[in-house]
Tab-separated table of C-alpha atoms in Angstrom:
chain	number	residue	atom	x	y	z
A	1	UNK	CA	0.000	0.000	0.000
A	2	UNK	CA	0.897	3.642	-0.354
A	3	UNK	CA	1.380	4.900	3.235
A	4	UNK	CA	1.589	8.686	3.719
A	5	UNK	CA	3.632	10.310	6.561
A	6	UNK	CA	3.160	14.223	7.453
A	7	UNK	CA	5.884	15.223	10.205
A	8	UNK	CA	5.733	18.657	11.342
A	9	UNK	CA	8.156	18.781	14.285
A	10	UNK	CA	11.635	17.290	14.740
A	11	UNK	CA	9.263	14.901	17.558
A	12	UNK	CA	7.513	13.784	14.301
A	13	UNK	CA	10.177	12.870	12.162
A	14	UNK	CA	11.661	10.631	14.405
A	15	UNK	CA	8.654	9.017	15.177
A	16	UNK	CA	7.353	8.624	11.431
A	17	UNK	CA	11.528	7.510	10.900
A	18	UNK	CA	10.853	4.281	13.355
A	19	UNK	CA	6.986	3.929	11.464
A	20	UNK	CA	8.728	4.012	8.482
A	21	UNK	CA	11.183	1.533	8.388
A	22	UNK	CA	8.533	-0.726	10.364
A	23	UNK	CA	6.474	-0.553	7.549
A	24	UNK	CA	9.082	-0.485	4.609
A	25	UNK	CA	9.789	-3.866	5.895
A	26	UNK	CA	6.414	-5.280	4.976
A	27	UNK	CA	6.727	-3.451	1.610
A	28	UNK	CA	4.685	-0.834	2.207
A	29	UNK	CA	5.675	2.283	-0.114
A	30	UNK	CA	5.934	5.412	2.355
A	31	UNK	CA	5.305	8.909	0.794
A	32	UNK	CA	7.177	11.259	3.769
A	33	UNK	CA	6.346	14.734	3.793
A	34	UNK	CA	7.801	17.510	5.703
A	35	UNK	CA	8.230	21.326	6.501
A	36	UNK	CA	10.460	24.126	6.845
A	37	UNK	CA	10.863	24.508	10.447
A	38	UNK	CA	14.528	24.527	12.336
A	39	UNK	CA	13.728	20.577	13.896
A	40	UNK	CA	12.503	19.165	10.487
A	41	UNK	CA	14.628	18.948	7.447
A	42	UNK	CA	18.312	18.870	9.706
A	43	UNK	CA	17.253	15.743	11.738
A	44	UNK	CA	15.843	13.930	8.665
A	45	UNK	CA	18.577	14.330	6.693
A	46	UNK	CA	20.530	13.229	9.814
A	47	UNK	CA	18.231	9.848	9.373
A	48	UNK	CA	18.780	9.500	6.056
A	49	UNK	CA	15.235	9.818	5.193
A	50	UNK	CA	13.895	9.811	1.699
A	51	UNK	CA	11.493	13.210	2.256
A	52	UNK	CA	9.587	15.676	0.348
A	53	UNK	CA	9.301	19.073	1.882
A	54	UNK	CA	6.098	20.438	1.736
A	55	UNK	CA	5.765	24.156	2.941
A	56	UNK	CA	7.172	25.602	5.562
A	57	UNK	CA	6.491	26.906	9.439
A	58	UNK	CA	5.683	30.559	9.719
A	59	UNK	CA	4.371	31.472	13.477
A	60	UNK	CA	5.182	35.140	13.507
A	61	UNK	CA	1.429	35.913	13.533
A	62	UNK	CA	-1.541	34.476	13.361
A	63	UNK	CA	-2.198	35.049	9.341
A	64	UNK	CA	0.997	33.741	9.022
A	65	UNK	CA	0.419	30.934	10.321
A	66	UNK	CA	-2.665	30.327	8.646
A	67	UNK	CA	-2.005	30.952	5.209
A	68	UNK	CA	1.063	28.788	5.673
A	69	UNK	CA	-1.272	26.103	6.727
A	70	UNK	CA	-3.540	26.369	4.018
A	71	UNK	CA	-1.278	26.639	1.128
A	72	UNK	CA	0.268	23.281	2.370
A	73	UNK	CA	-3.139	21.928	2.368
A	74	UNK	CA	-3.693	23.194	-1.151
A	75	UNK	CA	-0.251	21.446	-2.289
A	76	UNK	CA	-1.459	18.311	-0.573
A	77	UNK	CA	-4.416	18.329	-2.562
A	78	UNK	CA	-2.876	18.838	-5.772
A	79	UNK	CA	-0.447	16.083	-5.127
A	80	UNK	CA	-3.010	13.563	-4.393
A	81	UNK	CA	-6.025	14.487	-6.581
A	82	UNK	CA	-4.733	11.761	-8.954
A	83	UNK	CA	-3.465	8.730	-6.601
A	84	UNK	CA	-4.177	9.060	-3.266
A	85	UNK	CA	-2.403	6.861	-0.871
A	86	UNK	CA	-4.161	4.312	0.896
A	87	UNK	CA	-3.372	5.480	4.484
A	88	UNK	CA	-2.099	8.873	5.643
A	89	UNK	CA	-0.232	8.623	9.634
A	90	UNK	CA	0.787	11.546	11.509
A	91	UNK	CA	0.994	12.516	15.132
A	92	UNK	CA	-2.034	15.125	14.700
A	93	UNK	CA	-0.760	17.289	11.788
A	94	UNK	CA	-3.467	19.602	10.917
A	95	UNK	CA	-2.662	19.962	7.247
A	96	UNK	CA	-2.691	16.249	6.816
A	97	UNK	CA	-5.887	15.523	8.677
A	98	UNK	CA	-7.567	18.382	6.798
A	99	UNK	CA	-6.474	16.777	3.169
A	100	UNK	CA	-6.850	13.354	4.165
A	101	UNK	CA	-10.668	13.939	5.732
A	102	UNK	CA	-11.432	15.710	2.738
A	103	UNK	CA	-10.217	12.900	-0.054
A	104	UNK	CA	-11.742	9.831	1.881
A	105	UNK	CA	-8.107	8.650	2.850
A	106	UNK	CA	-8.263	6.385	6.411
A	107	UNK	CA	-6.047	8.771	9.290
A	108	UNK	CA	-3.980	6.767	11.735
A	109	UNK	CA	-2.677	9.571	14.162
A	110	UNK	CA	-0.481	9.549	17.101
A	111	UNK	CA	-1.105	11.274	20.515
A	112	UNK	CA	0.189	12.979	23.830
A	113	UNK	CA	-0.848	16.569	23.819
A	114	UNK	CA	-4.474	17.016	25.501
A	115	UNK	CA	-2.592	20.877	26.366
A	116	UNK	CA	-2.555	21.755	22.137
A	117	UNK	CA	-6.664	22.789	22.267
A	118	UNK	CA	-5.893	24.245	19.033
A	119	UNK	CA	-4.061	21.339	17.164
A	120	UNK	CA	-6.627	18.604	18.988
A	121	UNK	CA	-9.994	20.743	17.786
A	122	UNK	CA	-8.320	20.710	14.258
A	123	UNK	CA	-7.555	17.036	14.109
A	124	UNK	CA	-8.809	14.784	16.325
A	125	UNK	CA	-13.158	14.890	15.443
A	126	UNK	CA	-11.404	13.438	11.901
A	127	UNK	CA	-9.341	10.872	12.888
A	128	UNK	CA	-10.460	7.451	11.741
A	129	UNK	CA	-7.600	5.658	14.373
A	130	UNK	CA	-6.007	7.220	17.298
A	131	UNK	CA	-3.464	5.469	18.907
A	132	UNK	CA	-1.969	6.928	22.484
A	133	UNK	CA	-0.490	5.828	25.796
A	134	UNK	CA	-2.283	4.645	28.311
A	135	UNK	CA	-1.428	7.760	30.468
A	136	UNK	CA	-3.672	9.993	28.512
A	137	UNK	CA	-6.908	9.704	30.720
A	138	UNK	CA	-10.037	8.283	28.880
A	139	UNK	CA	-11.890	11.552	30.517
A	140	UNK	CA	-10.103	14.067	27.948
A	141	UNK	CA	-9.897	11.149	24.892
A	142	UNK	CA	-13.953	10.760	25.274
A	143	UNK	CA	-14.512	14.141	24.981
A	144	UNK	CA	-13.159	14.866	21.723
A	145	UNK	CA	-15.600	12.277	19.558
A	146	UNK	CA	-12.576	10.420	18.054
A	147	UNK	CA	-14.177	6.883	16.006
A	148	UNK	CA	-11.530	4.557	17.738
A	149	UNK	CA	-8.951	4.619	19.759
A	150	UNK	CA	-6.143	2.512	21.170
A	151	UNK	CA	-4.116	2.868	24.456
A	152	UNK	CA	-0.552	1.121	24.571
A	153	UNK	CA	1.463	0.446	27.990
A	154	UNK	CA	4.254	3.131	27.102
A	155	UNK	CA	5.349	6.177	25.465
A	156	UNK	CA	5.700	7.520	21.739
A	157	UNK	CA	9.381	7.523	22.644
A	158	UNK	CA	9.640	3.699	23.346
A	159	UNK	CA	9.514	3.987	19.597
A	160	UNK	CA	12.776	5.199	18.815
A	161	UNK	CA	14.826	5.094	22.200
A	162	UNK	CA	13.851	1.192	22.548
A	163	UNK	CA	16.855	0.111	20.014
A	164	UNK	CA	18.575	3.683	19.899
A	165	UNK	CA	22.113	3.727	19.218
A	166	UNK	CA	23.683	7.216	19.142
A	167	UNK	CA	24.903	8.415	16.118
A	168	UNK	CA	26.368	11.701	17.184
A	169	UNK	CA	29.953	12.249	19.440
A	170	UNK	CA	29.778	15.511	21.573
A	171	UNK	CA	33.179	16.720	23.095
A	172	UNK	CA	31.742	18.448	25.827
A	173	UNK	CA	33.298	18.389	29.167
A	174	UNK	CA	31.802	16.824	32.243
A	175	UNK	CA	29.634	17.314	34.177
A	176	UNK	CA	27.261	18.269	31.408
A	177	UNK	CA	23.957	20.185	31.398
A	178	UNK	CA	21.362	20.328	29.085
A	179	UNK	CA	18.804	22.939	28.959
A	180	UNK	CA	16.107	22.392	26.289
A	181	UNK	CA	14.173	26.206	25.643
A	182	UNK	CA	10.446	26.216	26.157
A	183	UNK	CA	8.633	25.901	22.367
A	184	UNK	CA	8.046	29.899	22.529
A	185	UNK	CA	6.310	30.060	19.095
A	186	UNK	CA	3.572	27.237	19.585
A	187	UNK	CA	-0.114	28.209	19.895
A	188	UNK	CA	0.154	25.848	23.036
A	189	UNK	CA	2.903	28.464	24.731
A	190	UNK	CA	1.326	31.129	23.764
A	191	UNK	CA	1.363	33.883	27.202
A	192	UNK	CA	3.451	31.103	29.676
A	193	UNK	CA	6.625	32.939	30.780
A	194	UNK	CA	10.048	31.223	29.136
A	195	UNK	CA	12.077	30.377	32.488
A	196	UNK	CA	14.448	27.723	31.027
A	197	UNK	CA	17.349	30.743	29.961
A	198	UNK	CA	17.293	32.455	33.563
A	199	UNK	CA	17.516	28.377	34.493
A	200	UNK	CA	20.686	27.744	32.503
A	201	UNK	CA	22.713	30.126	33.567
A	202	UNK	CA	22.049	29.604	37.098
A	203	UNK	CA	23.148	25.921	36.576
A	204	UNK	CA	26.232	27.122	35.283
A	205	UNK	CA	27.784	26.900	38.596
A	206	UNK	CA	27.520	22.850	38.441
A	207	UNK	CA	29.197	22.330	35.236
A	208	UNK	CA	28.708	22.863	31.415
A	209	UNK	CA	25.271	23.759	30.226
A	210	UNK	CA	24.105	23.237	27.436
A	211	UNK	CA	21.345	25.417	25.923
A	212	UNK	CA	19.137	24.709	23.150
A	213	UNK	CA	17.730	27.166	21.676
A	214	UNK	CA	14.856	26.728	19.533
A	215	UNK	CA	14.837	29.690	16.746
A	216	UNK	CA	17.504	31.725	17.712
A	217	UNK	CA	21.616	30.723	17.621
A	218	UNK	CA	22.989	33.729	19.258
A	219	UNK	CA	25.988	33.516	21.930
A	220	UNK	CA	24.974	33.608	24.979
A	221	UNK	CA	27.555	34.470	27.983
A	222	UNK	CA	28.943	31.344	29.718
A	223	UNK	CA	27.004	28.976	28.081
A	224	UNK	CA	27.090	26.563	24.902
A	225	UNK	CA	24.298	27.106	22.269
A	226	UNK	CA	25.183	25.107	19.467
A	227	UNK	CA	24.687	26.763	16.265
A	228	UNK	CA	24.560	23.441	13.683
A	229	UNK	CA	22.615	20.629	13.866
A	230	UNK	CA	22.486	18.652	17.142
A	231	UNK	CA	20.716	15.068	17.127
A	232	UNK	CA	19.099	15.876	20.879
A	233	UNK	CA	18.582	12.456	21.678
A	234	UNK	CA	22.134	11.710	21.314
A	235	UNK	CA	23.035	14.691	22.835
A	236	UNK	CA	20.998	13.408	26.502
A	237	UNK	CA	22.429	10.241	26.598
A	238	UNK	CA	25.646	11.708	26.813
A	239	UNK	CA	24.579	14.169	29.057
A	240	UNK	CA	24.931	14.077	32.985
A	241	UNK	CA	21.286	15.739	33.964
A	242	UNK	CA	18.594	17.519	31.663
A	243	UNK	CA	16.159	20.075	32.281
A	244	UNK	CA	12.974	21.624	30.020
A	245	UNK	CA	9.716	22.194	30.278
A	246	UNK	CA	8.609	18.362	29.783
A	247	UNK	CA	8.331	18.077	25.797
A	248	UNK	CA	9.832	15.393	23.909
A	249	UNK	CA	14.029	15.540	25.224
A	250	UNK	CA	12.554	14.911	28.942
A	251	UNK	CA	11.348	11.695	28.197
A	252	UNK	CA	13.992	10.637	25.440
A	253	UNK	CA	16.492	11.927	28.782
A	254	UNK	CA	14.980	9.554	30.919
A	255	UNK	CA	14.541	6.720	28.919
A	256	UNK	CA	18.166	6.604	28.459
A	257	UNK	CA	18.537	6.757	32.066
A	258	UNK	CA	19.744	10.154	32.072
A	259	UNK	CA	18.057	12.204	35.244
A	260	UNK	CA	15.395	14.565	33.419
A	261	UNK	CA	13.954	17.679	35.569
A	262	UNK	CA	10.988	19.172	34.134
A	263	UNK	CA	9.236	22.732	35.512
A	264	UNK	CA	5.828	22.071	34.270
A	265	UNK	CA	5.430	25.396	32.806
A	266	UNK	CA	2.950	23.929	30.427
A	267	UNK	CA	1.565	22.039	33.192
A	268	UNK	CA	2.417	18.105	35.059
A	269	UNK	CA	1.624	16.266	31.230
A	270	UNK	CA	0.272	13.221	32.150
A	271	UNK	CA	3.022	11.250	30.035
A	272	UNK	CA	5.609	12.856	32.637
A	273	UNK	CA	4.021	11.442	36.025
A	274	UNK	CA	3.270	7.644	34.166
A	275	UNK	CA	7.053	7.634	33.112
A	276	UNK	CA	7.864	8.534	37.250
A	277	UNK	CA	5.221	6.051	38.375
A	278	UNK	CA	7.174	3.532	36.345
A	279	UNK	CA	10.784	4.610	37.985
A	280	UNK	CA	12.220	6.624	35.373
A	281	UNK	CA	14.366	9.353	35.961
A	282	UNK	CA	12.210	11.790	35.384
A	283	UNK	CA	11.216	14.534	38.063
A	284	UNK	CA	8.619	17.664	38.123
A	285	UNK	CA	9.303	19.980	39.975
A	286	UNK	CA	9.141	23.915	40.649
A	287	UNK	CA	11.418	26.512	39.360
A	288	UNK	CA	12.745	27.017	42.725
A	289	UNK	CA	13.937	23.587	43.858
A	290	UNK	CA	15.755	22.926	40.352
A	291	UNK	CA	18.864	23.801	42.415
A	292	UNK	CA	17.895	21.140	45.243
A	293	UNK	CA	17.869	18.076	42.419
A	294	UNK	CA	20.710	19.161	40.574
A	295	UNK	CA	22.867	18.844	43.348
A	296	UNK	CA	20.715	15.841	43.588
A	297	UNK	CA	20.986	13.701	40.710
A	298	UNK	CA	23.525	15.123	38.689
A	299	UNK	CA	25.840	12.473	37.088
A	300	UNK	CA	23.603	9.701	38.354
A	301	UNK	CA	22.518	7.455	36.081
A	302	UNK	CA	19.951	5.350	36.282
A	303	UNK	CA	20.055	1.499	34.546
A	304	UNK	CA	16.232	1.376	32.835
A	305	UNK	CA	17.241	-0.859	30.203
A	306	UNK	CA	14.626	-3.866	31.695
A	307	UNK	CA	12.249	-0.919	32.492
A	308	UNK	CA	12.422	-0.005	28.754
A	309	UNK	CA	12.006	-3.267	27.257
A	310	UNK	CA	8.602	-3.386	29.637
A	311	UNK	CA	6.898	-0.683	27.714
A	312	UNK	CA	4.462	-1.018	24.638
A	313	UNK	CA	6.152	0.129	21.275
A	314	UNK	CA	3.375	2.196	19.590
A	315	UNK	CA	4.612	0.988	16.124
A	316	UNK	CA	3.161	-2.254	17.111
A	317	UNK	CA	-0.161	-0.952	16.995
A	318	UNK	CA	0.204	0.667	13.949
A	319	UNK	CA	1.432	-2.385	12.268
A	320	UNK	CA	-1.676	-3.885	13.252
A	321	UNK	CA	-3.665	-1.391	12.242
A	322	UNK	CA	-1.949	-1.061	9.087
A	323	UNK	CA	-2.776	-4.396	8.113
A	324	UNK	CA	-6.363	-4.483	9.236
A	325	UNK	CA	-6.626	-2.138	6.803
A	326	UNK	CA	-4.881	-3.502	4.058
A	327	UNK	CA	-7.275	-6.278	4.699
A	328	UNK	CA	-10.501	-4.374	4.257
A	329	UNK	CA	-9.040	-3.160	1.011
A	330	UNK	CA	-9.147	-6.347	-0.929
């Protein structure tokens, strides 16, 4: 079958890298699409995807950000008025659910974000599948008239940390600090105050931080701020402590068994506390005991290999999915 993947974050192409080459191996043909965003095209090129970019990632206002949206959707369409593909995946990308509603094409989507209202009113009433962790509480899911949905025993992580090998050396000195900045351009961030900078350089007192930015590169005094490509998830299993706001690098952090702080400026997400529950290293706390778990946990790591291997891979599900599918189609 013709599979379509829609990525939209650097989150989303490593997920849709691990659906991918799942579904590759069962000789599915996979039509990946992209945009122009800092996380996107770096990191897939990084993977060695095959990719088509598609548009691009323009949040400096809100017209902005919806014309980009809609002239993606308009590409989309011309692309698949012919030959659509037989399945279109995504972890809720708007453009894609929009196209694939519209042409009759079945929508497998990912999930862990009840916080994006404005992503999950756009996408989730059309989803045909949705497949999330069994953190997400059935509360929110039942409230947003979704056909069908799935829970798994894990994390969209599991998907690409379970058999991760790094594929990036850092010569950064020890200890090492990683400071992942708050996504200040997302609808979902939109008025919550960016702490993570003031955070970094008060942590520069335990060893080397690491900042990453997300849109800007400039220098910043005392700390490192790469300026090229970094492969994050690399990057934390190096590392000897990481702290953000609880996206994505939290969980790939402690997964690898590296201790992950989050302030929960966007809130405890409910993926965080099931990863704790489960003994990960992963810890939420407020802005003003950061200091207190630093001197805590930094340079412990943790062993969560077994741990790891206990969690549900998501790209199980959508395997199975996939096929049932496939089956209805002949």
């Amino acid at each position: 079958m013709r599979i379509w993947y829609d990525a939209c974050t650097g989150k989303h192409v490593r997920y849709g890298a691990a659906i991918a080459k799942r579904l590759e191996h069962y000789g599915h043909e996979i039509i990946f699409t992209t945009r122009e965003h800092p996380d996107t095209i770096p990191l897939a090129r990084h993977l060695g995807l095959n990719f088509e970019v598609v548009g691009r990632y323009d949040p400096r206002t809100l017209y902005t950000r919806l014309y980009e949206s809609l002239r993606r959707q308009m590409i989309f369409c011309k692309m698949f008025r012919d030959k659509p593909p037989d399945i279109a995946i995504s972890h809720c990308s708007v453009d894609q659910c929009r196209v694939a509603f519209g042409l009759k094409i079945p929508i497998i989507s990912t999930f862990d974000t009840p916080h994006a209202d404005a992503v999950n009113r756009l996408t989730l009433p059309l989803v045909d599948v949705l497949i999330a962790s069994k953190a997400i509480s059935d509360e929110f899911l039942k409230s947003c008239s979704i056909k069908r949905i799935i829970k798994f025993d894990g994390v969209d992580e599991v998907a690409w940390v379970k058999d991760f090998q790094p594929k990036q050396k850092f010569d950064y000195d020890h200890p090492l600090i990683v400071v992942r900045q708050i996504e200040i351009r997302a609808a979902y961030a939109e008025g919550k105050e960016d702490i993570t900078l003031k955070v970094a350089k008060k942590l520069l007192k335990y060893g080397n931080v690491v900042f990453l930015s997300r849109y800007v590169k400039r220098r910043i005094k005392g700390l490192i701020v790469p300026r090229s490509f970094i492969d994050s998830a690399s990057l934390v299993a190096e590392a000897d402590l990481v702290v953000s706001v609880g996206g994505t690098i939290a969980r790939e952090a402690a997964l690898q068994g590296t201790p992950s702080i989050i302030i929960p400026v966007l809130g405890a997400l409910e993926v965080n506390r099931y990863l704790h529950e489960k003994g990960f290293p992963i810890f939420i706390v407020n802005p003003n005991e950061v200091e207190e778990y630093v001197e805590k946990y930094l340079g412990k790591k943790f062993n969560v290999k077994e741990r790891v291997f206990e969690l549900e891979n998501p790209v199980d599900i959508i395997e199975k999915v996939v096929k049932e599918i496939e089956l209805k189609k002949k």
